[in-house]
Amino acid sequence: MGRVDKGLQPFRGATLAAHVHARLAPQVTTVAINANRNLPQYQAIAGDGPVLADFLDGFAGPLAGLQVGLEYCPTELLLTVPCDSPFFPADLAERLQAALAAEGADLAMAVTMERDDADPAAAPYRQPHPVFSLIKASVLPQLQAYLATDARRMEGFFKTLRVAEVLFDDATAFSNINTLEELQRHERSAAAGPASAPSAVGAGGQRVDHDAAALPVDEAQRLICARIGAVDASETLPLLSALDRVLAADIISPINVPAYDNSAMDGYALRGADLPAEGASVTLNTIGIAYAGRPFTQAPRPGECVRVMTGAAMPPGCDSVLPQELAAAIDGDQVTIAHDAIRAGANLRRAGEDLKAGGVAIAAGKLLRPADLGLVASLGIGEVSVKRKLKVAFFSTGDELRSLGETLEPGCVYDSNRYTLFGMLTRLGCEAIDLGVVRDDPTALKAALSAAAGQADAIITSGGVSEGAADYTRDIMAMLGDVAFWKLAMRPGRPLAFGQVRTERDSAWLFGLPGNPVAVMVSFYLFARPALLRMMGAAQATLPTVQARAAEAMRKRPGRTEYQRGIVSTGADGVAQVRLTGAQGSGILSSMTEANCIVVLHHAQGNVSAGQMVEVLLFDGLT
Ligand code: AMP
Ligand code: MG
């Protein structure tokens, strides 16, 4: 699951790791958790038991975990199970221990008999499950010796031990959860209960229907982002072409910025030692002028100073600048300074105070904005390595849709979603590939999805994903890939399809957005935008929010997140305040054009009364 921490994924009302912990606890004396991140969350699961991080540098494989486990192990035997296999047998420890003792082995391992799915006629084969093992704590020196040879493979280490294999009947008991679909499938089948199992399962590319409780927004976001990774390809571009692209490699500063100590003001450069004592004043003699780009290279002697312009290199020996307007008197070359005018070191920009040579000026993953272009230029760098532009194909679905220029017959509407999507994708820096309007017809939809997968990294569709829609979008999407259809606990934008569309040669991520124009925008910003940014390689994908005072009461039902269109302004007391744009129907696009923000009313939140603070998502951040 990529960068997602599998053990902490929600599963049947808790996390996967909590389930594994609960199943393990009755079988052993102590449960220790091996984790290398999110340690506080794991500690909450471990209770009194320890949470142990690897100490084998740069290697997170199973042997690293085994090493810490054996080091810690307070008992004679150590049982290992992975955090993503919540179904292992309740008698695992007992049966492994019996075999270990009977065979005088160092290690007892679970095995099952399995069949080749591709060749059901073939004889079953023996499948070892080395991560489900009971091991003598006394083998630690052997493991240390093995690791010292730089070997890291579990199988290799096991070859150095006497191993007892224990055959378990139920192969599925050792299955782990590898993909988010699997996790969702298990999660949903449990939620739906035995009486109403999910209608189908995605393994063969069929539809996955989730009739159970609607999925909260943040969970859907997490599930999507966990599956998606950044595109690999990058290209080198001239700086002026790199605006809004994602930096592919760190920009290392080749120089100090500024490159030399220089004056921050127009005034007089002097030696701090010449500044007057408390209550006194001093008059210095000006011996020359330093301009930006034209240094004055002679060091002033005690009692002397140099006239300097902003940005001019500090003359040798000078460490302070008196701004000209702070001089007590100027008479020809004579400058008089009062005791409290400046402190030594004032108004000096030190070499390297902005950036140090050799340091990271901008880290990879930064979406390049105007300030970034300027910073790169200030380093004398004219080309940058950026991630390649993401290609996103989009089309609208619906028999009722007419394109611009066509006659609007009764019962038809102009297709507006393609225009909104074009705008949102373009502002995000994607190459937007417009595939037009596709009729609610299986052949047309199939052709459009295949064509889209053939030329794009991601596909965005609108319409046809709600339950009971009289069209074929869902069936075709499900047929062409592994697509999940979610009912989300949100408004607007309840239905959402997400998954991967595959053809023989290509694949692309699919975001099937709802049809209603406001729902399209809201679901694009919440689900497609962060995922696309991730694909673009951007390190930052969250939208900036601020708190504003509700200028009016807002109706809100707990149990779903509501996104209402608002206008934020500054109240008389200087505090941000927000009012709604009126009718909030998910088809009312004018509510979006009038709005300058979206009010986010959270899942658990109820009605909001006037004066209460609410979270607001500013449109200005939505590029
Ligand atoms: P659907 O999800 O396909 O049932 O569509 C829901 C609603 O959104 C219907 O009223 C559609 O007419 C409308 N709709 C769907 N796609 C578009 C579009 N591209 N432009 C404008 N309205 C649309
Ligand atoms: Mg439709």
XYZ file of C-alpha atoms and ligand atoms in Angstrom:
647
model
C 0.000 0.000 0.000
C 2.852 2.323 -0.747
C 3.578 4.864 1.940
C 0.480 4.030 3.906
C 1.093 2.391 7.243
C -0.790 -0.834 6.687
C -1.109 -1.768 10.325
C -2.973 1.456 11.062
C -5.513 1.072 8.266
C -9.090 1.016 9.569
C -10.440 -2.486 9.732
C -13.691 -3.658 11.295
C -14.032 -0.805 13.715
C -10.373 -0.775 14.775
C -7.065 -0.990 12.931
C -5.481 -4.011 11.268
C -2.707 -4.040 13.856
C -5.213 -3.903 16.719
C -6.960 -6.959 15.281
C -3.693 -8.836 14.960
C -2.767 -7.815 18.504
C -6.083 -9.003 19.909
C -5.751 -12.355 18.133
C -2.189 -12.826 19.295
C -2.541 -11.771 22.924
C -4.299 -14.948 24.188
C -1.651 -17.165 22.544
C 1.519 -15.692 24.073
C 2.996 -14.180 27.257
C 3.816 -10.740 25.875
C 3.054 -9.022 22.586
C 5.703 -6.658 21.236
C 5.011 -4.522 18.181
C 7.755 -3.881 15.661
C 7.121 -0.500 13.988
C 9.298 2.172 12.496
C 6.861 5.053 12.242
C 3.674 6.263 13.894
C 5.050 4.948 17.165
C 2.502 6.689 19.438
C -0.388 5.044 17.580
C 1.273 1.652 17.889
C 1.955 2.267 21.557
C -1.764 2.858 22.041
C -2.382 -0.593 20.524
C 0.458 -2.249 22.436
C -0.823 -1.055 25.829
C 1.766 -2.181 28.393
C 3.748 -4.099 25.773
C 6.756 -2.583 24.022
C 6.891 -0.975 20.584
C 10.276 -1.741 19.045
C 11.851 0.066 16.106
C 14.402 -1.574 13.810
C 18.033 -0.770 14.365
C 19.319 -2.228 11.125
C 20.018 0.970 9.188
C 18.326 1.450 5.848
C 16.654 -1.937 5.789
C 13.066 -2.515 6.805
C 12.662 -6.148 5.793
C 11.367 -8.969 7.994
C 14.824 -9.904 9.292
C 15.286 -6.420 10.745
C 12.077 -6.947 12.704
C 13.159 -10.429 13.718
C 16.434 -9.025 14.978
C 14.810 -6.519 17.345
C 12.251 -9.109 18.372
C 14.938 -11.619 19.340
C 17.014 -8.961 21.110
C 14.021 -7.991 23.195
C 12.459 -11.440 23.674
C 12.056 -12.101 27.444
C 10.894 -15.690 26.848
C 12.519 -18.771 25.323
C 10.453 -18.607 22.170
C 9.411 -15.795 19.849
C 6.292 -16.002 17.668
C 6.141 -13.661 14.669
C 3.032 -12.615 12.757
C 2.646 -9.745 10.275
C 0.434 -6.761 11.044
C -1.605 -7.182 7.854
C -2.861 -10.735 8.417
C -5.776 -10.545 10.815
C -7.152 -14.037 10.183
C -4.412 -16.371 11.462
C -5.467 -19.479 13.439
C -6.264 -19.156 17.121
C -4.084 -22.207 17.802
C -1.074 -21.000 15.797
C 1.323 -20.737 18.750
C 0.192 -23.998 20.292
C 0.620 -26.057 17.125
C 3.955 -24.506 16.167
C 5.277 -25.104 19.669
C 4.230 -28.779 19.614
C 6.086 -29.330 16.327
C 9.152 -27.421 17.500
C 9.410 -29.604 20.594
C 8.631 -32.871 18.772
C 11.235 -32.295 16.069
C 13.846 -30.592 18.241
C 13.845 -27.729 15.733
C 15.094 -24.135 16.047
C 12.092 -22.798 14.234
C 8.569 -23.970 13.399
C 6.833 -22.454 10.410
C 3.258 -22.576 9.115
C 2.665 -24.069 5.668
C -0.523 -24.594 3.666
C -1.387 -26.491 0.494
C -2.387 -24.202 -2.345
C -3.495 -24.478 -5.934
C -2.362 -22.499 -8.916
C -5.291 -20.243 -9.890
C -4.099 -20.187 -13.488
C -3.939 -23.967 -13.683
C -6.601 -25.521 -11.429
C -5.868 -29.006 -12.796
C -2.296 -28.953 -11.504
C -1.455 -30.709 -8.244
C -1.558 -28.553 -5.115
C 1.795 -27.281 -3.877
C 3.231 -26.556 -0.448
C 3.222 -22.842 0.417
C 5.455 -21.866 3.338
C 4.516 -18.825 5.466
C 7.870 -17.812 6.947
C 6.464 -14.703 8.610
C 4.282 -16.983 10.745
C 7.078 -18.637 12.686
C 7.918 -19.677 16.198
C 11.641 -19.220 16.805
C 14.018 -20.059 19.650
C 15.341 -16.809 21.145
C 18.718 -18.543 21.386
C 19.240 -18.295 17.592
C 20.011 -14.569 17.922
C 23.805 -15.013 17.537
C 23.186 -16.995 14.352
C 21.019 -14.172 13.010
C 23.624 -11.557 13.921
C 26.278 -13.595 12.111
C 24.020 -13.935 9.087
C 23.275 -10.195 8.988
C 26.981 -9.434 9.373
C 27.521 -11.031 5.962
C 25.173 -8.366 4.553
C 22.612 -11.026 3.677
C 19.032 -9.916 4.254
C 16.783 -12.692 2.968
C 14.560 -14.541 5.379
C 14.736 -17.770 3.370
C 18.534 -17.588 3.412
C 18.604 -17.261 7.181
C 16.112 -20.065 7.694
C 18.447 -22.367 5.743
C 20.942 -22.017 8.579
C 18.373 -23.393 11.077
C 16.610 -26.674 11.802
C 13.085 -25.940 10.599
C 9.876 -27.807 11.415
C 6.946 -27.233 9.058
C 3.399 -27.372 10.361
C 0.605 -27.955 7.870
C -2.532 -25.878 8.449
C -5.749 -26.741 6.590
C -7.111 -23.254 6.022
C -4.933 -21.440 3.488
C -6.973 -18.245 3.758
C -6.097 -17.949 7.437
C -2.634 -16.743 6.428
C -3.754 -14.416 3.699
C -2.662 -10.856 4.169
C -4.238 -7.669 2.968
C -2.143 -6.271 0.174
C -4.287 -3.774 -1.558
C -6.764 -1.194 -0.460
C -9.475 -2.988 -2.419
C -8.864 -6.071 -0.339
C -9.020 -4.025 2.808
C -12.223 -2.307 1.729
C -13.726 -5.603 0.672
C -13.071 -7.202 4.028
C -14.160 -4.055 5.800
C -17.382 -3.730 3.865
C -18.285 -7.406 4.001
C -17.984 -7.231 7.765
C -20.005 -4.037 7.941
C -22.729 -5.448 5.704
C -22.886 -8.616 7.788
C -23.557 -12.127 6.507
C -27.161 -11.405 5.546
C -26.259 -8.700 3.054
C -22.889 -9.540 1.601
C -21.470 -7.098 -0.936
C -22.954 -7.614 -4.358
C -19.675 -8.462 -6.017
C -15.981 -8.469 -5.458
C -13.289 -6.733 -7.470
C -10.679 -9.469 -7.916
C -11.720 -10.385 -11.431
C -12.394 -6.797 -12.342
C -16.084 -6.866 -11.448
C -17.984 -4.122 -9.787
C -17.567 -3.582 -6.068
C -20.729 -2.223 -4.511
C -20.695 -0.855 -1.045
C -24.130 -0.809 0.372
C -22.959 -0.466 3.917
C -22.688 2.850 5.706
C -21.403 5.721 3.601
C -17.660 6.277 3.593
C -16.410 9.381 5.427
C -14.592 11.911 3.243
C -11.244 11.625 4.997
C -11.266 7.858 4.704
C -11.969 8.025 0.973
C -9.153 10.554 0.600
C -6.788 8.302 2.473
C -7.737 5.237 0.460
C -7.189 7.093 -2.809
C -3.901 8.704 -1.870
C -2.528 5.461 -0.508
C -2.884 3.804 -3.889
C -1.466 6.557 -6.009
C 2.216 7.301 -6.533
C 4.189 9.910 -8.421
C 5.051 9.522 -12.102
C 8.727 8.744 -12.582
C 9.572 10.736 -15.665
C 11.106 14.175 -15.423
C 12.461 16.683 -17.897
C 14.820 19.624 -17.807
C 13.227 22.954 -18.643
C 14.401 26.539 -18.946
C 13.405 28.396 -15.798
C 10.709 30.455 -17.514
C 8.893 27.287 -18.633
C 8.935 25.731 -15.178
C 6.195 27.809 -13.545
C 3.539 25.576 -11.913
C 5.614 22.453 -12.491
C 6.817 20.174 -9.710
C 10.528 20.181 -8.955
C 11.991 16.701 -9.568
C 15.322 17.171 -7.797
C 16.531 19.388 -4.964
C 17.976 22.714 -6.043
C 21.368 22.950 -4.368
C 22.721 26.445 -4.024
C 26.080 26.757 -5.820
C 26.774 30.077 -4.109
C 26.124 32.046 -0.968
C 23.172 34.400 -1.329
C 23.994 37.176 -0.899
C 27.446 36.366 -2.190
C 29.124 39.075 -0.099
C 28.338 41.265 2.931
C 26.416 44.292 1.673
C 24.489 47.297 2.839
C 20.753 47.066 3.472
C 20.346 50.863 3.321
C 21.573 54.009 1.621
C 23.864 55.622 4.198
C 27.350 55.407 5.663
C 29.403 52.257 6.202
C 31.558 52.417 9.306
C 33.454 50.405 11.871
C 31.254 49.581 14.870
C 34.186 50.467 17.112
C 33.841 54.111 15.995
C 30.254 54.453 17.273
C 30.001 56.992 20.120
C 29.740 56.073 23.790
C 26.565 56.675 25.839
C 25.731 60.403 25.900
C 28.407 61.321 23.343
C 28.389 61.847 19.592
C 31.050 61.366 16.930
C 31.878 62.968 13.592
C 33.380 60.762 10.858
C 35.088 61.791 7.648
C 33.689 60.290 4.407
C 36.519 58.942 2.237
C 34.610 57.563 -0.764
C 31.417 56.037 -2.172
C 30.444 52.370 -2.684
C 27.685 51.669 -5.220
C 25.826 48.413 -5.890
C 28.022 46.746 -8.469
C 30.909 49.195 -7.896
C 32.701 48.400 -4.653
C 34.938 50.759 -2.711
C 37.942 48.674 -1.776
C 39.869 50.893 0.613
C 39.445 50.238 4.346
C 38.510 53.356 6.333
C 40.823 54.195 9.234
C 39.473 55.026 12.715
C 37.365 58.195 12.418
C 36.536 57.544 8.751
C 33.508 56.159 6.940
C 32.333 55.370 3.399
C 29.135 56.546 1.760
C 27.220 53.364 0.661
C 24.194 52.614 -1.493
C 21.775 49.750 -0.873
C 23.243 46.471 -2.130
C 26.802 47.808 -2.313
C 29.505 45.490 -0.998
C 30.639 46.541 2.464
C 34.022 48.276 2.259
C 36.763 46.313 4.039
C 36.762 46.698 7.810
C 33.179 48.057 7.963
C 30.497 46.146 9.854
C 27.675 48.669 10.342
C 25.629 51.074 8.244
C 24.170 54.360 9.432
C 21.052 55.065 7.334
C 21.470 58.565 5.899
C 18.239 59.785 7.494
C 19.594 58.886 10.952
C 22.676 61.117 10.696
C 22.569 63.874 13.329
C 24.255 66.250 10.871
C 25.910 66.080 7.448
C 28.325 68.809 6.491
C 30.190 68.082 3.261
C 32.274 64.972 4.016
C 31.632 65.216 7.762
C 28.900 62.980 9.209
C 27.876 63.367 12.840
C 26.333 60.388 14.624
C 24.432 60.514 17.912
C 25.073 57.758 20.476
C 21.651 56.106 20.032
C 21.430 56.240 16.214
C 22.410 52.609 15.496
C 24.035 49.609 17.139
C 27.201 47.971 15.842
C 26.322 45.467 13.097
C 23.152 47.322 12.052
C 21.820 47.345 8.469
C 24.268 44.811 7.203
C 23.179 41.866 5.027
C 25.603 39.051 5.686
C 26.959 36.782 2.950
C 24.929 33.544 2.871
C 22.171 34.849 5.170
C 19.515 33.952 2.570
C 21.118 30.720 1.315
C 24.392 28.955 2.081
C 26.480 27.460 -0.719
C 25.896 23.688 -0.856
C 22.586 23.890 0.995
C 19.166 22.821 -0.356
C 17.578 25.979 -1.692
C 14.311 24.302 -2.762
C 13.450 20.696 -2.054
C 12.149 18.295 -4.710
C 8.365 18.104 -4.684
C 7.852 21.862 -4.573
C 5.266 23.219 -6.965
C 7.181 26.103 -8.497
C 5.587 29.490 -7.899
C 6.846 32.935 -8.922
C 8.952 33.289 -5.756
C 10.618 29.946 -6.496
C 11.541 31.031 -10.016
C 13.093 34.164 -8.549
C 15.021 32.208 -5.936
C 16.391 29.791 -8.549
C 17.419 32.745 -10.716
C 19.158 34.365 -7.729
C 21.429 31.321 -7.657
C 22.417 31.803 -11.268
C 20.598 28.605 -12.297
C 18.773 28.785 -15.624
C 17.377 25.260 -16.009
C 15.530 22.988 -13.618
C 14.551 19.337 -13.546
C 10.775 19.023 -13.191
C 8.315 16.149 -13.251
C 6.713 15.633 -16.603
C 3.315 17.168 -17.125
C 0.471 14.922 -16.076
C -1.940 13.960 -18.834
C -5.534 13.895 -17.729
C -8.321 12.883 -20.102
C -11.844 13.930 -19.265
C -15.294 13.456 -20.684
C -18.910 13.943 -19.739
C -21.492 11.195 -19.851
C -25.202 11.548 -20.467
C -27.736 11.283 -23.286
C -29.201 14.616 -22.223
C -25.965 16.553 -22.731
C -25.449 18.862 -25.657
C -22.175 20.482 -26.576
C -21.844 24.193 -27.292
C -23.078 25.018 -30.781
C -25.691 22.253 -30.751
C -29.402 22.930 -30.505
C -30.885 22.411 -27.091
C -33.902 20.117 -27.508
C -36.489 19.753 -24.745
C -35.097 17.730 -21.856
C -31.482 18.495 -22.752
C -28.833 20.597 -21.008
C -25.575 22.070 -22.177
C -22.553 20.202 -20.934
C -20.934 22.497 -18.396
C -18.808 19.982 -16.499
C -16.228 19.695 -19.237
C -15.581 23.399 -19.004
C -15.252 23.386 -15.238
C -12.971 20.359 -15.419
C -10.879 21.924 -18.163
C -10.383 24.992 -15.963
C -9.555 23.070 -12.804
C -7.140 20.718 -14.582
C -5.392 23.486 -16.442
C -4.925 25.573 -13.305
C -3.500 22.527 -11.602
C -0.847 22.376 -14.308
C -2.113 19.230 -16.045
C -2.394 18.647 -19.757
C -6.183 18.438 -20.079
C -7.345 16.108 -22.860
C -10.955 16.802 -23.775
C -12.731 13.670 -25.003
C -16.106 15.346 -25.403
C -19.534 14.053 -24.475
C -20.083 10.311 -24.387
C -23.581 8.908 -24.686
C -24.979 6.500 -22.121
C -24.165 3.617 -24.403
C -21.944 0.677 -23.467
C -19.934 0.615 -26.685
C -19.305 4.359 -26.680
C -18.317 4.358 -23.022
C -16.014 1.435 -23.427
C -14.339 3.051 -26.405
C -13.966 6.360 -24.556
C -12.448 4.758 -21.463
C -10.030 2.666 -23.522
C -9.019 5.687 -25.583
C -8.538 7.700 -22.410
C -6.426 4.994 -20.761
C -4.313 4.868 -23.905
C -3.283 8.504 -23.754
C -3.591 9.695 -20.178
C -2.281 9.066 -16.666
C -5.683 9.760 -15.192
C -9.257 9.908 -16.437
C -11.940 12.130 -15.032
C -15.524 11.508 -15.962
C -18.694 13.141 -14.779
C -22.112 11.598 -14.463
C -23.437 8.084 -14.391
C -21.903 6.914 -11.136
C -24.868 7.303 -8.833
C -26.805 4.249 -7.857
C -29.868 3.582 -9.946
C -28.691 5.889 -12.707
C -30.296 4.808 -15.959
C -27.009 4.474 -17.722
C -24.162 2.065 -18.186
C -21.200 3.958 -16.833
C -20.843 1.896 -13.690
C -21.010 -1.430 -15.481
C -18.484 -0.457 -18.114
C -16.070 1.095 -15.613
C -16.255 -2.012 -13.505
C -15.698 -4.198 -16.523
C -12.619 -2.352 -17.725
C -10.793 -2.161 -14.479
C -10.836 -2.506 -10.798
C -13.086 0.309 -9.827
C -14.790 0.847 -6.508
C -18.093 2.698 -6.320
C -18.415 4.599 -3.131
C -21.310 6.211 -1.451
C -19.698 9.027 0.470
C -20.904 10.671 3.629
C -20.852 14.120 2.072
C -22.950 16.708 0.366
C -22.779 17.564 -2.440
C -21.008 14.715 -4.194
C -22.311 11.523 -2.643
C -21.369 9.015 -5.366
C -17.763 8.573 -6.476
C -15.990 5.948 -8.524
C -12.299 5.405 -8.067
C -9.953 2.804 -9.394
C -7.807 1.783 -12.269
C -8.922 1.279 -15.839
C -6.813 -1.224 -17.753
C -6.623 -2.119 -21.387
C -4.236 -4.676 -22.821
C -1.411 -2.181 -23.005
C -2.324 0.761 -20.809
C -3.760 1.724 -17.514
C -4.932 4.961 -15.950
C -6.425 6.048 -12.660
C -10.096 6.773 -12.939
C -12.066 9.339 -10.985
C -15.736 8.954 -11.771
C -17.244 12.147 -10.440
C -20.962 12.727 -9.999
C -22.918 14.543 -12.699
C -24.261 17.547 -10.861
C -22.134 20.590 -11.670
C -21.388 21.698 -8.102
C -20.763 18.120 -7.004
C -18.233 17.777 -9.817
C -16.239 20.735 -8.561
C -16.386 19.805 -4.902
C -15.406 16.202 -5.553
C -12.643 17.272 -7.911
C -11.126 19.518 -5.258
C -11.485 16.974 -2.488
C -10.500 13.739 -4.205
C -9.038 14.263 -7.674
C -6.885 17.289 -6.865
C -4.846 15.765 -4.022
C -4.438 12.536 -5.984
C -3.319 14.331 -9.139
C -0.875 16.453 -7.152
C 0.528 13.281 -5.714
C 0.917 11.829 -9.192
C 2.632 15.054 -10.232
C 5.145 14.411 -7.452
C 4.062 17.372 -5.333
C 4.990 17.138 -1.678
C 2.083 19.313 -0.584
C -1.525 18.632 -1.520
C -3.688 19.972 1.265
C -5.867 22.975 0.687
C -5.398 25.968 2.954
C -8.301 26.645 5.280
C -9.047 29.474 7.672
C -11.557 29.997 10.437
C -14.336 32.505 9.877
C -17.324 33.590 11.914
C -20.664 32.430 10.538
C -22.619 35.576 9.651
C -25.817 33.551 9.598
C -27.165 30.260 10.931
C -26.333 27.216 8.778
C -28.339 24.014 8.739
C -26.207 20.902 8.956
C -26.935 17.225 9.524
C -24.348 15.330 11.595
C -22.897 12.194 10.007
C -21.767 13.721 6.735
C -19.440 16.492 5.665
C -21.189 19.399 3.973
C -19.566 21.848 1.625
C -21.569 25.044 1.336
C -20.705 27.886 -0.978
C -19.855 31.071 0.859
C -18.558 34.596 0.630
C -15.880 35.437 3.116
C -15.089 39.014 4.063
C -13.550 40.916 6.930
C -16.031 41.885 9.653
C -16.141 45.321 11.315
C -14.017 43.960 14.165
C -11.340 42.657 11.775
C -12.371 39.006 12.141
C -13.090 37.002 8.956
C -16.786 36.287 8.523
C -18.663 34.157 6.061
C -22.182 34.116 4.667
C -23.716 31.600 2.289
C -24.488 32.322 -1.353
C -28.130 31.328 -1.090
C -29.526 28.190 -2.716
C -27.115 25.326 -2.109
C -28.446 22.699 -4.536
C -25.749 20.555 -6.104
C -26.857 21.603 -9.592
C -26.790 25.342 -8.890
C -23.545 26.418 -10.486
C -24.216 30.117 -9.896
C -23.654 29.416 -6.197
C -20.070 28.564 -7.152
C -19.464 31.604 -9.321
C -20.777 33.965 -6.633
C -18.758 32.262 -3.921
C -15.161 32.975 -2.995
C -14.930 30.075 -0.581
C -16.458 26.823 0.552
C -17.632 26.460 4.117
C -16.605 23.033 5.370
C -19.063 21.700 7.917
C -17.426 18.639 9.391
C -18.748 15.095 9.680
C -19.824 15.205 13.311
C -20.900 18.853 13.298
C -24.585 19.812 13.665
C -26.436 23.066 12.937
C -24.283 26.161 13.146
C -25.661 29.269 14.807
C -24.766 32.775 13.720
C -21.557 33.931 15.384
C -20.010 30.458 15.642
C -16.606 29.915 14.005
C -16.538 27.630 10.951
C -13.817 26.303 8.682
C -13.532 27.934 5.306
C -11.644 26.766 2.235
C -10.547 29.734 0.155
C -10.932 29.504 -3.623
C -7.735 31.479 -4.073
C -5.757 28.460 -2.954
C -7.421 26.251 -5.546
C -4.935 26.421 -8.355
P -26.028 11.622 -13.360
O -25.088 11.432 -12.218
O -25.455 11.168 -14.653
O -27.340 10.999 -13.068
O -26.258 13.186 -13.471
C -26.807 13.937 -12.399
C -27.301 15.269 -12.869
O -26.224 16.056 -13.366
C -28.308 15.214 -14.007
O -29.274 16.219 -13.779
C -27.482 15.520 -15.218
O -28.245 16.076 -16.260
C -26.495 16.514 -14.676
N -25.280 16.468 -15.456
C -24.559 15.352 -15.697
N -23.481 15.655 -16.458
C -23.544 16.979 -16.722
C -22.733 17.875 -17.451
N -21.632 17.436 -18.069
N -23.079 19.175 -17.500
C -24.189 19.599 -16.861
N -24.987 18.807 -16.147
C -24.692 17.509 -16.080
Mg -26.139 10.657 -16.460
